[in-house]
XYZ file of C-alpha atoms in Angstrom:
260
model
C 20.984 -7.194 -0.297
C 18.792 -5.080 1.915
C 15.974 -6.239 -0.729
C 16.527 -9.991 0.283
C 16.261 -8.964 3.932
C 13.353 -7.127 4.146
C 11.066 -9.208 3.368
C 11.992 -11.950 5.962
C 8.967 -11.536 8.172
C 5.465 -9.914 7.003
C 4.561 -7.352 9.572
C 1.364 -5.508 9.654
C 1.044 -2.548 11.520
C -2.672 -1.077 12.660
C -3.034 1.999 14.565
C -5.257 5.516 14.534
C -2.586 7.056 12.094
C -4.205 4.938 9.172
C -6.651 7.062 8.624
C -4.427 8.921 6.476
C -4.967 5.986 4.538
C -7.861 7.629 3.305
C -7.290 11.368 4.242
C -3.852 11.475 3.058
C -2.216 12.251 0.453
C -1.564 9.930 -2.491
C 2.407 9.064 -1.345
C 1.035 7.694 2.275
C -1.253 5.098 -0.134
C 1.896 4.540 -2.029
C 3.693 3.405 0.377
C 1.081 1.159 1.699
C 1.548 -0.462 -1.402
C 5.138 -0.501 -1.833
C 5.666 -1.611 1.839
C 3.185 -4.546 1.661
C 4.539 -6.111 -1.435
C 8.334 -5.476 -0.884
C 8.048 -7.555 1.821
C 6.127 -10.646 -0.305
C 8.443 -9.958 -3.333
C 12.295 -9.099 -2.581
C 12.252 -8.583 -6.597
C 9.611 -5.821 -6.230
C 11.734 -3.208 -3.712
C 14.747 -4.188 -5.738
C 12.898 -2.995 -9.108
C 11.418 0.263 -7.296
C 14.590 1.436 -5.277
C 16.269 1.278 -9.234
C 13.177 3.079 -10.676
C 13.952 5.967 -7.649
C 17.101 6.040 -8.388
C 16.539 6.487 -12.165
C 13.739 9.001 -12.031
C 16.012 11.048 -9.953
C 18.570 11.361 -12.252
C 15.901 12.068 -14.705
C 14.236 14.997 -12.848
C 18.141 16.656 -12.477
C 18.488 16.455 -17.039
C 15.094 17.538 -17.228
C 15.972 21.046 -14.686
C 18.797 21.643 -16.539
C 17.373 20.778 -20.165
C 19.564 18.459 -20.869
C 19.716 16.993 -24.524
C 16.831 14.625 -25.223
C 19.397 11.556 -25.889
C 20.499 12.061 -22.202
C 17.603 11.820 -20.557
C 16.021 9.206 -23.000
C 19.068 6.606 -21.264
C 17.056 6.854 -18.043
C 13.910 6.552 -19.188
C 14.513 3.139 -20.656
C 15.889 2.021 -17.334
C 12.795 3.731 -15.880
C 10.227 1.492 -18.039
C 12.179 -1.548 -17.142
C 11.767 -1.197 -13.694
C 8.570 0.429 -13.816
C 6.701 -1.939 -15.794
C 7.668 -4.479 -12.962
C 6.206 -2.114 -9.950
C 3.027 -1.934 -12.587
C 2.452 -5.213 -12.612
C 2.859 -6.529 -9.039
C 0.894 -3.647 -7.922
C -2.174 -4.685 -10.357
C -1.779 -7.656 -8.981
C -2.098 -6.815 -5.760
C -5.102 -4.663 -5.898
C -6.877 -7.782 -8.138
C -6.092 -10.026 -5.079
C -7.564 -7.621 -1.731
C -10.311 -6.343 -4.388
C -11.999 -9.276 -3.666
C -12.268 -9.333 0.061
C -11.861 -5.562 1.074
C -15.917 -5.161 0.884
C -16.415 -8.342 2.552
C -13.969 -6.869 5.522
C -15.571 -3.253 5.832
C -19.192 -5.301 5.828
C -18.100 -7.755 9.111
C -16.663 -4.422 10.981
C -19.926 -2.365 10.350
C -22.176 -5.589 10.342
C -23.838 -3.542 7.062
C -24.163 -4.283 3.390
C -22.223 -1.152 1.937
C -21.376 -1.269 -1.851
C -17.978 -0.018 -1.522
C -15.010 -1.009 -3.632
C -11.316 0.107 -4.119
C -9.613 0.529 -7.224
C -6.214 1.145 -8.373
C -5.554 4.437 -9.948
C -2.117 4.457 -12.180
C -0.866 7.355 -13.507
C -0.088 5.488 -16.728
C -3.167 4.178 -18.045
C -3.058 1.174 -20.207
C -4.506 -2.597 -20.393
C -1.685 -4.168 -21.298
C -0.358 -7.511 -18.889
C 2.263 -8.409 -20.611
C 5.297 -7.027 -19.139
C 7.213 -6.580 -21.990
C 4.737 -4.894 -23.883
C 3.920 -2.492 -20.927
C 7.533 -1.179 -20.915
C 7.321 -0.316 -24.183
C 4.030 1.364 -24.119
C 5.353 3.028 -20.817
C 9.122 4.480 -22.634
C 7.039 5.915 -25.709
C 4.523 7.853 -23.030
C 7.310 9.086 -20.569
C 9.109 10.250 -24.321
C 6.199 11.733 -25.419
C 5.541 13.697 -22.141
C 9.326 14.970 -22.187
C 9.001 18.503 -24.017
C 5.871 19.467 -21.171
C 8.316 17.961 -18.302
C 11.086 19.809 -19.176
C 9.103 22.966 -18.947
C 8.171 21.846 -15.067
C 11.426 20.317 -14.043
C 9.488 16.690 -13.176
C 8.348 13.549 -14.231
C 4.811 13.671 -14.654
C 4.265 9.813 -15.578
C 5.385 6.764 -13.830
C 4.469 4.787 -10.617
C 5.725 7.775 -8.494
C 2.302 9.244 -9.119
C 0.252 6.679 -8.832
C -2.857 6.475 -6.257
C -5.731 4.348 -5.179
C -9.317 5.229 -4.589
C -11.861 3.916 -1.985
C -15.285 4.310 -2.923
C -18.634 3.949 -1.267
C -21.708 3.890 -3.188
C -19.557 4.812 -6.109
C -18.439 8.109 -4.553
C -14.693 8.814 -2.934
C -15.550 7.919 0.806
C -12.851 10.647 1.865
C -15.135 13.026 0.640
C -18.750 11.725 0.946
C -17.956 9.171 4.013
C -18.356 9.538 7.428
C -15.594 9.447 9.727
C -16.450 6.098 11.090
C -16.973 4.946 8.011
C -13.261 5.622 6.695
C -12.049 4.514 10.162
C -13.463 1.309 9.378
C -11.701 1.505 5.707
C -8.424 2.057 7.144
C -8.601 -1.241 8.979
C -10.575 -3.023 6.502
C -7.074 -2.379 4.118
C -5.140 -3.369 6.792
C -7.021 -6.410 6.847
C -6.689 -6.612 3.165
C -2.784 -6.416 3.679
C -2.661 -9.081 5.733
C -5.013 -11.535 3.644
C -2.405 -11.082 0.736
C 0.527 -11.866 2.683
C -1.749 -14.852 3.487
C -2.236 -15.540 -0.118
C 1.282 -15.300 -0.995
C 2.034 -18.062 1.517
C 3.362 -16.131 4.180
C 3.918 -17.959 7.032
C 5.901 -15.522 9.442
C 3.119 -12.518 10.020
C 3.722 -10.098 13.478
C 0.317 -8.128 13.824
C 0.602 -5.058 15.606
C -2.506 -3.335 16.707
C -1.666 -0.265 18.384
C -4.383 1.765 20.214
C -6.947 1.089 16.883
C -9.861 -0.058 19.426
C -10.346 3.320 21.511
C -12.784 5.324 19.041
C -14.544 2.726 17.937
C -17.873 0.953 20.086
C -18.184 -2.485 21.872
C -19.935 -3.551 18.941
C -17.095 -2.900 16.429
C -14.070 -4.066 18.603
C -16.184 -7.694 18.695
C -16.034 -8.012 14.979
C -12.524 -6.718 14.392
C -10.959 -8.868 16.053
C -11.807 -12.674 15.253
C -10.389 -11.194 11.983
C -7.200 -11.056 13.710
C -6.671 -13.997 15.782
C -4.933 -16.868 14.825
C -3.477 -15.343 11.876
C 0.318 -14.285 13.436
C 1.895 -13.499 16.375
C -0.770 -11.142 17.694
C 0.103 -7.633 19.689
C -2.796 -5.192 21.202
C -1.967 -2.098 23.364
C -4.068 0.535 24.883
C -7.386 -1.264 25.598
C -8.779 0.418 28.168
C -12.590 -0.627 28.194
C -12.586 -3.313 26.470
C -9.975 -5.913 27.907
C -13.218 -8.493 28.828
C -13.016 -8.964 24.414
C -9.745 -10.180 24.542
C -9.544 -11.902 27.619
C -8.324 -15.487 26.245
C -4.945 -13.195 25.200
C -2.158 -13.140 28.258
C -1.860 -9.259 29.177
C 0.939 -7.392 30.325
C 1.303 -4.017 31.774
C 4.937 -1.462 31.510
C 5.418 0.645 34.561
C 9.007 2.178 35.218
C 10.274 0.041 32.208
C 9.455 -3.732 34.191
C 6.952 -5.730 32.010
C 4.271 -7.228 34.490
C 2.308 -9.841 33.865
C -1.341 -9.270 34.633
C-alpha cells in the first residue's frame, strides 16, 4: 500500500514558501498536518485518503439531493475515518504545543507569549474514539438539510485549521513579518521534534534558501536546532557560509557537483 510506503523516511522540508504557513489559507495548514503525521502513522493517510474518498461521494448526493438514506451510508464511513484523523491530529498539536514557544523564543532570543492551537471544525471534548464518531455522524446528520442547500460538507476534518497566536492575537494579522517568518520555522521545528518523539530514526532535513531574509543573529540560533538531528541539507547561503563551516559544501555548475 502506498500508505505503508510513505512513511518510510520522515522528511522535513524548510524553505521561504512556509510562510504561507501563516498567510495561507487554511488547506496549506492542513496539509502540514496531514503530511507530518502520515508519514509517523501509515494508519493515519490510510484513514484520511478513505475519509476523501467518502466525503466526495457525499458532496455528489448532496448536489443532486439525493434521499437522506443515501447519503447517511457515507457519512457513517465518514465518522469512522474521521474520528481517527481527529484524534491523531489532537494529538499532534498536544505534543509540538509544548515546545513551539520555546522554538520561536531561541530564533528571536525574546520572551514572546505566543501559542498555537488547533482549530477543528467539529468541536467536541470527547477522546474516546468511539464516542467521537458517534458524536461526529449525529452532527454531519444534523447539518444535512443546510448542506444540501449548498452542495458541500460543511463539517468534518476537511475544514479544519490551526491558529498561531502572539500575545493572544492571530500573528497573521497583528505580527510582523519577521515575526511570522520566524513562526514558519519555529513549526517546522515543531515537525521535526514530533517525528523525534515518535521515534523516528530516518529524518532528511532540507533547508532550502530559509537563511537569506533573516540577520546573522537569527541564522546562529536556527541552526544548532538543526544539527545532528538527520541527514542535514542547506542551499543558497550566500553570506553566511562562515555559520556552517564544520558542514562539507558543494557547489552545481553545468550539472557537475564540486566539492568546495
Amino acid at each position: 500500500l502506498f500508505s505503508e510506503i510513505f512513511n518510510q523516511v520522515n522528511i522535513v522540508s524548510f524553505g521561504p514558501q512556509d510562510i504561507q504557513l501563516v498567510y495561507g489559507d487554511p488547506s496549506v495548514r492542513r496539509k502540514f498536518m496531514d503530511m507530518i503525521i502520515s508519514q509517523t502513522d501509515a494508519k493515519y493517510l490510510e484513514n484520511l485518503i478513505l475519509y476523501k474518498k467518502y466525503l466526495l461521494n457525499r458532496n455528489k448526493l448532496l448536489i443532486i439531493n439525493s434521499n437522506d438514506r443515501s447519503i447517511e451510508i457515507y457519512e457513517e464511513k465518514m465518522a469512522e475515518h474521521g474520528a481517527y484523523i481527529y484524534m491523531k491530529r489532537m494529538h499532534f498539536f498536544d505534543t509540538i504545543s509544548s515546545v513551539f514557544t520555546d522554538y520561536l523564543n531561541t530564533i528571536n532570543l525574546s520572551n514572546l507569549s505566543a501559542t498555537i492551537h488547533y482549530n477543528p471544525s467539529f468541536k467536541h471534548n470527547e477522546i474516546n474514539i468511539k464516542n467521537m464518531s458517534k458524536l461526529y455522524f449525529e452532527s454531519i446528520g444534523e447539518m444535512r438539510k443546510k448542506d444540501k442547500l449548498t452542495g458541500y460538507t460543511s463539517l468534518g476534518p476537511h475544514r479544519d485549521d490551526f491558529n498561531c497566536m502572539l500575545h493572544n492575537n492571530p500573528v497573521k494579522l497583528y505580527g510582523s513579518h519577521g515575526q511570522c517568518r520566524a513562526i514558519a520555522i519555529a513549526l517546522r521545528l515543531c515537525s521535526l521534534y514530533y517525528f523525534e518523539k515518535n521515534k523516528s530514526d530516518k529524518i532528511i532535513i532540507l533547508a532550502d534558501d530559509i537563511f537569506n531574509e533573516l540577520d546573522e543573529g537569527k541564522v546562529r540560533n536556527i541552526y544548532p536546532l538543526l544539527k545532528k538531528r538527520g541527514q542535514l541539507f542547506l542551499t543558497n547561503l550566500s553570506g553566511t557560509n562562515t555559520i556552517f563551516q564544520d558542514l562539507p559544501s558543494f557547489s552545481i555548475k553545468d550539472n557537475t557537483i564540486i566539492a568546495l
